[in-house]
Short mmCIF file of C-alpha atoms in Angstrom, two decimals:
data_model
loop_
_atom_site.label_atom_id
_atom_site.label_comp_id
_atom_site.label_asym_id
_atom_site.label_seq_id
_atom_site.Cartn_x
_atom_site.Cartn_y
_atom_site.Cartn_z
CA MET A 1 -109.11 24.86 -24.56
CA ASP A 2 -109.68 27.57 -21.81
CA VAL A 3 -108.92 26.27 -18.29
CA ARG A 4 -110.75 28.24 -15.46
CA ASP A 5 -107.98 30.03 -13.16
CA ASP A 6 -109.26 27.93 -9.85
CA ILE A 7 -108.09 24.67 -11.92
CA LYS A 8 -104.93 26.09 -12.96
CA GLN A 9 -104.25 26.60 -9.20
CA LEU A 10 -103.92 22.95 -8.71
CA GLU A 11 -101.18 22.59 -11.44
CA ASN A 12 -98.33 22.05 -9.10
CA GLU A 13 -100.29 19.81 -6.86
CA ILE A 14 -101.59 17.60 -9.93
CA CYS A 15 -98.06 17.60 -11.14
CA LEU A 16 -96.39 16.39 -7.80
CA MET A 17 -99.10 13.81 -7.38
CA ARG A 18 -98.46 12.45 -10.88
CA ARG A 19 -95.06 12.01 -10.34
CA GLU A 20 -95.33 10.61 -6.71
CA LEU A 21 -97.66 8.07 -8.18
CA HIS A 22 -95.17 7.29 -10.88
CA GLN A 23 -92.61 6.04 -8.72
CA ILE A 24 -94.55 3.76 -7.15
CA PRO A 25 -96.00 1.45 -9.92
CA GLU A 26 -97.80 -1.78 -8.97
CA THR A 27 -99.34 -4.19 -11.04
CA GLY A 28 -103.07 -6.36 -11.42
CA PHE A 29 -104.87 -6.18 -7.98
CA GLU A 30 -101.46 -5.68 -6.11
CA THR A 31 -101.92 -2.22 -5.92
CA LYS A 32 -101.68 -1.65 -1.74
CA GLN A 33 -99.05 1.05 -1.96
CA THR A 34 -101.02 3.12 -4.72
CA LEU A 35 -104.02 2.52 -2.78
CA ASP A 36 -102.64 3.97 0.53
CA TYR A 37 -101.29 7.20 -1.37
CA VAL A 38 -104.88 7.82 -3.05
CA VAL A 39 -106.99 7.79 0.62
CA ASN A 40 -104.26 9.53 1.85
CA LYS A 41 -104.80 12.59 -0.07
CA LEU A 42 -108.43 11.92 -0.03
CA THR A 43 -107.93 12.02 3.63
CA GLY A 44 -106.30 15.32 2.96
CA PHE A 45 -108.92 16.92 0.94
CA GLY A 46 -111.72 16.20 3.48
CA TYR A 47 -112.98 12.61 2.58
CA ASP A 48 -113.44 10.07 5.19
CA ASN A 49 -116.28 7.69 3.84
CA PHE A 50 -114.17 5.11 2.28
CA ASP A 51 -115.36 1.58 0.75
CA PHE A 52 -112.39 -0.91 0.36
CA SER A 53 -114.88 -3.98 -0.13
CA LEU A 54 -115.61 -4.05 -3.83
CA ALA A 55 -112.02 -5.58 -4.88
CA LYS A 56 -108.82 -5.93 -3.49
CA ASN A 57 -106.74 -2.57 -3.14
CA SER A 58 -109.64 -0.57 -4.55
CA VAL A 59 -111.71 2.37 -3.16
CA VAL A 60 -114.88 3.96 -3.49
CA VAL A 61 -115.58 7.63 -2.04
CA GLN A 62 -118.06 9.87 -2.31
CA LEU A 63 -118.94 13.49 -2.15
CA ARG A 64 -122.62 13.40 -0.62
CA VAL A 65 -124.43 16.88 -0.63
CA ASN A 66 -128.17 15.36 -0.40
CA ASP A 67 -129.80 11.97 0.96
CA GLU A 68 -130.68 11.03 -2.60
CA PRO A 69 -129.78 7.52 -3.35
CA THR A 70 -128.07 8.30 -6.93
CA SER A 71 -125.09 10.20 -7.95
CA ILE A 72 -122.88 10.71 -10.81
CA GLY A 73 -119.79 8.53 -11.19
CA PHE A 74 -116.34 8.97 -12.08
CA ARG A 75 -113.52 6.34 -12.47
CA SER A 76 -109.55 6.05 -12.64
CA ASP A 77 -107.70 2.81 -12.95
CA MET A 78 -104.74 2.39 -10.67
CA ASP A 79 -102.58 -0.36 -12.06
CA ALA A 80 -99.16 -0.24 -13.95
CA LEU A 81 -97.46 -2.57 -16.24
CA PRO A 82 -94.72 -5.34 -15.64
CA LEU A 83 -92.34 -3.23 -17.96
CA LYS A 84 -89.02 -1.76 -16.96
CA GLU A 85 -89.13 2.23 -17.69
CA GLU A 86 -86.33 3.74 -19.75
CA THR A 87 -87.60 7.18 -19.44
CA LYS A 88 -84.76 8.54 -17.66
CA ARG A 89 -86.62 10.95 -15.49
CA SER A 90 -85.53 11.87 -11.99
CA PHE A 91 -88.95 10.28 -11.13
CA ALA A 92 -88.64 7.19 -13.23
CA SER A 93 -89.81 3.94 -11.30
CA VAL A 94 -87.13 1.46 -10.40
CA ASN A 95 -89.02 -1.64 -9.16
CA GLY A 96 -89.46 -3.22 -12.60
CA ASN A 97 -92.84 -1.85 -13.42
CA SER A 98 -93.86 1.02 -14.94
CA HIS A 99 -96.73 3.60 -15.81
CA ALA A 100 -96.34 3.10 -19.37
CA CYS A 101 -100.22 3.30 -19.74
CA GLY A 102 -100.52 6.62 -18.04
CA HIS A 103 -102.79 5.56 -14.99
CA ASP A 104 -100.75 7.72 -12.99
CA GLY A 105 -102.07 10.25 -14.72
CA HIS A 106 -105.57 9.25 -14.71
CA MET A 107 -105.15 9.08 -10.92
CA ALA A 108 -103.69 12.35 -10.38
CA ALA A 109 -106.44 13.93 -12.77
CA LEU A 110 -109.25 12.29 -10.86
CA LEU A 111 -107.66 13.50 -7.31
CA GLY A 112 -107.77 16.92 -8.69
CA LEU A 113 -111.53 16.80 -9.30
CA CYS A 114 -111.90 15.34 -5.94
CA LYS A 115 -110.06 18.35 -4.18
CA TYR A 116 -111.92 20.53 -6.83
CA VAL A 117 -115.67 19.88 -6.10
CA MET A 118 -114.54 19.33 -2.42
CA ASP A 119 -113.56 22.94 -2.15
CA HIS A 120 -116.43 23.98 -4.02
CA LYS A 121 -118.88 21.70 -2.35
CA GLU A 122 -121.62 24.75 -1.88
CA HIS A 123 -122.03 24.53 -5.70
CA ILE A 124 -122.54 21.11 -6.07
CA LYS A 125 -126.41 19.90 -6.19
CA LYS A 126 -125.76 16.16 -6.65
CA ASN A 127 -124.04 13.31 -4.94
CA ILE A 128 -120.44 12.48 -6.79
CA THR A 129 -119.01 8.84 -6.49
CA PHE A 130 -115.34 8.43 -7.42
CA VAL A 131 -114.18 4.91 -8.32
CA PHE A 132 -110.55 3.93 -7.97
CA GLN A 133 -109.93 0.81 -9.40
CA PRO A 134 -107.52 -1.79 -10.17
CA ALA A 135 -106.51 -4.26 -12.29
CA GLU A 136 -107.45 -2.69 -15.68
CA GLU A 137 -104.67 -4.43 -17.60
CA GLY A 138 -105.93 -7.47 -16.47
CA PRO A 139 -107.73 -9.64 -15.23
CA GLY A 140 -110.51 -6.69 -15.28
CA GLY A 141 -110.90 -4.87 -11.82
CA ALA A 142 -114.22 -3.08 -13.14
CA LYS A 143 -115.93 -6.48 -13.50
CA VAL A 144 -115.02 -7.70 -10.10
CA MET A 145 -116.27 -4.26 -8.40
CA ILE A 146 -119.53 -4.81 -10.31
CA GLU A 147 -120.10 -8.33 -9.60
CA ASN A 148 -119.68 -7.36 -5.82
CA GLY A 149 -122.24 -4.82 -5.92
CA LEU A 150 -120.49 -1.64 -6.78
CA PHE A 151 -124.00 -0.15 -8.73
CA GLN A 152 -126.38 -1.60 -5.83
CA LEU A 153 -124.20 0.27 -2.98
CA TYR A 154 -124.01 3.02 -5.06
CA PRO A 155 -126.27 3.93 -8.04
CA MET A 156 -125.20 6.12 -10.43
CA GLU A 157 -126.81 8.01 -13.46
CA CYS A 158 -123.81 7.54 -15.53
CA ILE A 159 -120.13 7.11 -15.23
CA ILE A 160 -117.39 8.82 -16.96
CA GLY A 161 -113.60 7.57 -17.69
CA VAL A 162 -110.33 8.90 -19.23
CA HIS A 163 -107.25 7.78 -20.90
CA VAL A 164 -104.11 9.55 -21.90
CA MET A 165 -103.58 9.12 -25.59
CA GLY A 166 -99.87 9.38 -27.23
CA GLU A 167 -101.61 9.71 -30.70
CA VAL A 168 -103.75 12.87 -29.94
CA GLU A 169 -102.02 16.51 -29.74
CA ALA A 170 -101.45 17.39 -26.26
CA GLY A 171 -104.22 18.91 -24.24
CA ARG A 172 -106.89 18.10 -26.87
CA ILE A 173 -110.02 16.29 -25.58
CA ALA A 174 -111.10 13.23 -28.37
CA CYS A 175 -114.07 11.00 -28.58
CA LYS A 176 -116.67 9.48 -30.62
CA ALA A 177 -120.39 8.48 -30.00
CA GLY A 178 -120.94 4.88 -29.93
CA PRO A 179 -118.24 2.23 -30.27
CA MET A 180 -114.83 3.66 -29.47
CA MET A 181 -112.44 0.47 -28.22
CA ALA A 182 -112.89 -3.05 -29.44
CA ARG A 183 -114.47 -6.07 -27.48
CA ASN A 184 -111.20 -8.70 -27.09
CA GLY A 185 -110.30 -12.27 -26.30
CA GLU A 186 -107.44 -14.17 -25.92
CA LEU A 187 -106.74 -17.57 -28.07
CA PHE A 188 -105.01 -20.25 -26.61
CA VAL A 189 -104.32 -23.49 -28.95
CA ASN A 190 -102.48 -26.59 -28.11
CA ILE A 191 -102.02 -29.09 -31.02
CA THR A 192 -100.90 -32.69 -30.54
CA GLY A 193 -99.87 -34.74 -33.30
CA LYS A 194 -97.14 -37.74 -33.39
CA GLY A 195 -93.41 -37.29 -33.60
CA THR A 196 -91.14 -39.22 -35.67
CA HIS A 197 -87.73 -38.79 -37.67
CA GLY A 198 -87.64 -36.11 -39.90
CA ALA A 199 -86.96 -38.65 -42.76
CA THR A 200 -90.09 -40.46 -42.05
CA PRO A 201 -92.72 -38.10 -42.03
CA HIS A 202 -95.27 -40.77 -43.20
CA LEU A 203 -95.29 -42.36 -39.76
CA GLY A 204 -96.09 -39.49 -37.49
CA SER A 205 -98.53 -36.56 -37.50
CA ASP A 206 -96.70 -33.02 -38.08
CA ALA A 207 -97.92 -30.49 -35.78
CA ILE A 208 -95.92 -27.49 -37.36
CA VAL A 209 -98.02 -28.53 -40.85
CA ALA A 210 -101.08 -28.70 -39.01
CA GLY A 211 -100.54 -25.66 -37.04
CA SER A 212 -99.38 -23.58 -40.03
CA ALA A 213 -102.77 -24.73 -41.97
CA PHE A 214 -104.72 -23.62 -38.75
CA VAL A 215 -102.99 -19.75 -38.72
CA SER A 216 -103.61 -19.77 -42.25
CA ALA A 217 -107.16 -20.68 -42.02
CA LEU A 218 -107.59 -18.44 -39.52
CA GLN A 219 -107.33 -15.45 -41.79
CA SER A 220 -110.19 -16.76 -43.94
CA ILE A 221 -112.51 -15.60 -41.11
CA THR A 222 -112.55 -11.90 -41.38
CA SER A 223 -112.10 -11.88 -44.89
CA ARG A 224 -114.96 -14.39 -45.86
CA ASN A 225 -117.30 -14.79 -42.64
CA ILE A 226 -117.88 -11.48 -41.12
CA ASN A 227 -119.56 -8.56 -42.80
CA PRO A 228 -116.92 -6.23 -44.32
CA LEU A 229 -118.50 -3.70 -42.44
CA HIS A 230 -117.97 -4.86 -39.43
CA SER A 231 -114.23 -4.32 -38.48
CA SER A 232 -112.76 -7.47 -36.75
CA VAL A 233 -109.25 -8.84 -36.41
CA VAL A 234 -107.99 -12.48 -35.68
CA THR A 235 -103.95 -12.18 -34.94
CA ILE A 236 -101.57 -15.16 -33.78
CA GLY A 237 -98.65 -13.44 -31.96
CA THR A 238 -96.92 -16.40 -30.71
CA PHE A 239 -96.22 -19.72 -32.56
CA HIS A 240 -93.93 -22.56 -30.76
CA ALA A 241 -93.01 -25.94 -32.11
CA GLY A 242 -89.96 -28.20 -32.83
CA SER A 243 -86.81 -29.18 -30.60
CA ALA A 244 -84.47 -30.47 -33.30
CA GLU A 245 -84.07 -30.06 -37.29
CA ASN A 246 -84.51 -33.94 -38.01
CA ILE A 247 -87.53 -34.36 -35.75
CA ILE A 248 -91.35 -34.27 -36.88
CA ALA A 249 -92.84 -32.16 -34.05
CA GLU A 250 -95.25 -33.62 -32.03
CA THR A 251 -96.73 -30.42 -30.30
CA CYS A 252 -97.48 -27.06 -31.46
CA ALA A 253 -98.52 -24.20 -29.18
CA MET A 254 -99.70 -20.80 -30.00
CA LYS A 255 -101.71 -17.65 -28.53
CA GLY A 256 -103.33 -14.85 -30.25
CA THR A 257 -105.82 -12.30 -29.80
CA ILE A 258 -109.48 -11.64 -31.21
CA ARG A 259 -111.16 -8.30 -31.51
CA SER A 260 -114.29 -6.63 -32.84
CA PHE A 261 -116.63 -3.71 -32.65
CA GLN A 262 -119.75 -5.92 -32.89
CA ASP A 263 -120.79 -8.52 -30.43
CA GLU A 264 -122.38 -10.87 -33.30
CA ALA A 265 -118.93 -10.55 -35.23
CA TYR A 266 -117.28 -11.59 -32.01
CA GLU A 267 -119.12 -14.62 -31.36
CA LYS A 268 -119.12 -15.79 -35.05
CA ILE A 269 -115.14 -15.45 -35.02
CA LYS A 270 -115.45 -17.73 -31.81
CA GLU A 271 -117.33 -20.43 -33.32
CA ARG A 272 -115.46 -20.35 -36.35
CA ILE A 273 -112.21 -21.03 -35.03
CA GLN A 274 -113.84 -24.01 -33.42
CA GLU A 275 -114.89 -25.30 -36.78
CA ILE A 276 -111.70 -24.49 -37.89
CA ALA A 277 -109.53 -26.55 -35.06
CA GLU A 278 -112.21 -29.55 -35.62
CA GLY A 279 -111.52 -29.45 -39.70
CA VAL A 280 -107.76 -29.12 -39.32
CA SER A 281 -107.77 -31.88 -36.34
CA LYS A 282 -109.55 -34.31 -39.13
CA THR A 283 -107.27 -33.15 -42.20
CA TYR A 284 -104.01 -33.46 -40.28
CA ASN A 285 -104.51 -36.17 -38.06
CA VAL A 286 -103.97 -34.04 -34.64
CA THR A 287 -105.71 -33.26 -31.28
CA ILE A 288 -106.67 -29.53 -31.41
CA ASP A 289 -107.57 -27.74 -28.09
CA ALA A 290 -108.73 -24.18 -28.82
CA LYS A 291 -109.60 -22.07 -25.75
CA ILE A 292 -110.87 -18.75 -26.21
CA VAL A 293 -110.80 -16.49 -22.84
CA ASP A 294 -113.48 -13.52 -23.18
CA TYR A 295 -111.61 -10.11 -21.73
CA TYR A 296 -113.69 -6.65 -22.09
CA PHE A 297 -116.41 -5.68 -24.12
CA VAL A 298 -116.68 -2.89 -26.73
CA VAL A 299 -116.39 0.58 -25.25
CA ASP A 300 -119.62 2.09 -26.18
CA ASN A 301 -120.20 5.83 -25.65
CA ASP A 302 -123.67 6.92 -24.71
CA GLU A 303 -124.81 9.12 -27.51
CA LYS A 304 -126.73 11.32 -25.06
CA LEU A 305 -123.23 11.87 -22.93
CA TYR A 306 -121.30 12.39 -26.24
CA LYS A 307 -123.97 15.00 -27.37
CA LEU A 308 -123.23 16.88 -23.84
CA LEU A 309 -119.50 16.44 -24.09
CA GLU A 310 -119.75 18.14 -27.55
CA ASP A 311 -121.88 20.72 -26.07
CA VAL A 312 -119.81 21.85 -23.36
CA LEU A 313 -116.63 21.46 -25.40
CA GLN A 314 -117.78 22.50 -28.87
CA ASP A 315 -114.46 23.45 -31.11
CA ASP A 316 -112.25 21.96 -28.30
CA LEU A 317 -113.43 18.18 -28.97
CA GLN A 318 -112.03 16.21 -31.54
CA VAL A 319 -113.47 13.35 -33.39
CA VAL A 320 -111.87 10.06 -33.44
CA GLU A 321 -111.70 7.09 -35.53
CA PRO A 322 -112.55 3.86 -33.08
CA LYS A 323 -109.52 1.80 -32.00
CA MET A 324 -108.81 -1.89 -31.98
CA VAL A 325 -107.59 -1.47 -28.32
CA ALA A 326 -109.65 -2.94 -25.53
CA GLU A 327 -110.51 -1.38 -21.81
CA ASP A 328 -112.46 -2.81 -18.89
CA PHE A 329 -114.26 0.57 -18.55
CA SER A 330 -116.63 -1.41 -21.12
CA PHE A 331 -118.19 -3.25 -18.02
CA TYR A 332 -119.42 -0.15 -16.45
CA GLN A 333 -121.10 0.79 -19.82
CA LYS A 334 -122.77 -2.60 -20.17
CA GLU A 335 -124.52 -1.74 -16.89
CA ILE A 336 -125.44 2.00 -17.12
CA PRO A 337 -124.69 4.70 -19.53
CA GLY A 338 -120.95 5.69 -19.78
CA LEU A 339 -118.62 8.10 -21.39
CA PHE A 340 -115.09 7.44 -21.86
CA TYR A 341 -112.69 10.08 -24.03
CA TYR A 342 -108.94 10.51 -24.51
CA ILE A 343 -106.94 13.37 -23.40
CA GLY A 344 -103.93 14.04 -25.97
CA THR A 345 -100.20 14.11 -24.73
CA HIS A 346 -98.38 14.01 -28.11
CA THR A 347 -95.94 17.06 -28.47
CA ASP A 348 -92.21 16.91 -30.43
CA GLN A 349 -90.81 16.11 -26.88
CA TYR A 350 -93.44 13.51 -25.70
CA ASP A 351 -93.91 11.38 -28.76
CA GLN A 352 -93.93 7.61 -27.56
CA ASN A 353 -97.37 5.83 -27.72
CA LEU A 354 -98.85 3.98 -25.03
CA HIS A 355 -97.24 0.81 -23.54
CA SER A 356 -93.48 2.10 -24.73
CA ALA A 357 -91.04 1.91 -22.04
CA LYS A 358 -90.31 5.18 -23.00
CA PHE A 359 -93.67 6.76 -22.63
CA ASP A 360 -94.30 9.93 -20.74
CA PHE A 361 -96.18 13.20 -20.98
CA ASP A 362 -96.42 16.95 -19.67
CA GLU A 363 -98.75 16.71 -16.61
CA THR A 364 -100.14 20.03 -17.61
CA VAL A 365 -102.56 18.44 -19.79
CA LEU A 366 -104.30 16.83 -16.76
CA LEU A 367 -105.75 20.13 -16.13
CA HIS A 368 -107.78 20.13 -19.12
CA VAL A 369 -109.36 16.61 -17.86
CA ILE A 370 -110.12 18.39 -14.65
CA GLU A 371 -111.92 21.11 -16.60
CA THR A 372 -113.69 18.96 -19.05
CA ASN A 373 -115.08 16.78 -16.19
CA VAL A 374 -116.25 20.26 -14.23
CA ARG A 375 -118.17 21.38 -17.47
CA LEU A 376 -119.72 18.13 -18.08
CA LEU A 377 -121.13 18.58 -14.02
CA GLU A 378 -121.90 22.17 -15.06
CA GLY A 379 -123.92 20.65 -18.29
CA MET A 380 -126.00 18.01 -16.01
CA HIS A 381 -126.63 20.86 -13.56
CA VAL A 382 -124.40 18.81 -10.99
CA TYR A 383 -122.26 22.06 -10.59
CA ASP A 384 -123.37 25.69 -10.60
#
């Protein structure tokens, strides 16, 4: 992608901001140092209308050019992962957390856009709202900000977000219309039977046998209860039971995840999990408590916004397959039209995927994010 010269001039500053943010990774809503950094930079760019009220350690700021209530929205997440970094870079984090999901890059790119539009304010024809949101990795900062009145206080025509992606060639913009990332929930299961000596199993109720049957039965949901064209996943990731080789286990605990691109399929999975739990309970004479916690909705890209992205990027846009990963940007898209796209980071040198302790990337790809967002603003007649 060709990047205009006045965006290229931001390269050193974007690189420095990303590296400075990379050194202060914070998790969840506990992003105070990160927030202070962002606000300090925005202040230096000329912004002063900060709103910290919508979620702990969040900030919303606007570039206002008229008295119209509506605006175009851009969002960046701010939080990191509780993962010890292993990149061995000079700016690697040392506090036990890591920006292994690239949110440092998202912030640097959005800060770069904030600076660019402020420096070119005379060309801006609509108000722009910038949302810096904590807790994307959980429990979901977007939901909190919406519940606290984000779109009532800042009506937006649409909102745009981006995510680095290690599976896409560095500098490439990748996206698709419609569902791009899955709806997800977490499954917590506790099985209680009756413990006894391993030599007298008839006197107890084996939680391991019941748990094994439960896990096996779950696999029939996606293969027999869900339309084969509606991609869905049910995965049990942990299974803990037993304390000794000669004792029938009295309890079993497991955790898993459910994912789908269709709300109807997702709800059907939840329904079948409870039915299977009831059936296994009766069959194996145990008690099963299966709790499902809903997290994020489907990231569902607005058709008109995607068409605009196609128009402004043309051959520079790569169409991607949907992924079963999840993103709380989906909460915004439940309320207003939204566009979420990837910026590729993959090179021979930077070949690690997201959530790896070794994930890293070349910051120059972030210039392509700013270029893309400016082109989108041009396409919406916000920037001339």
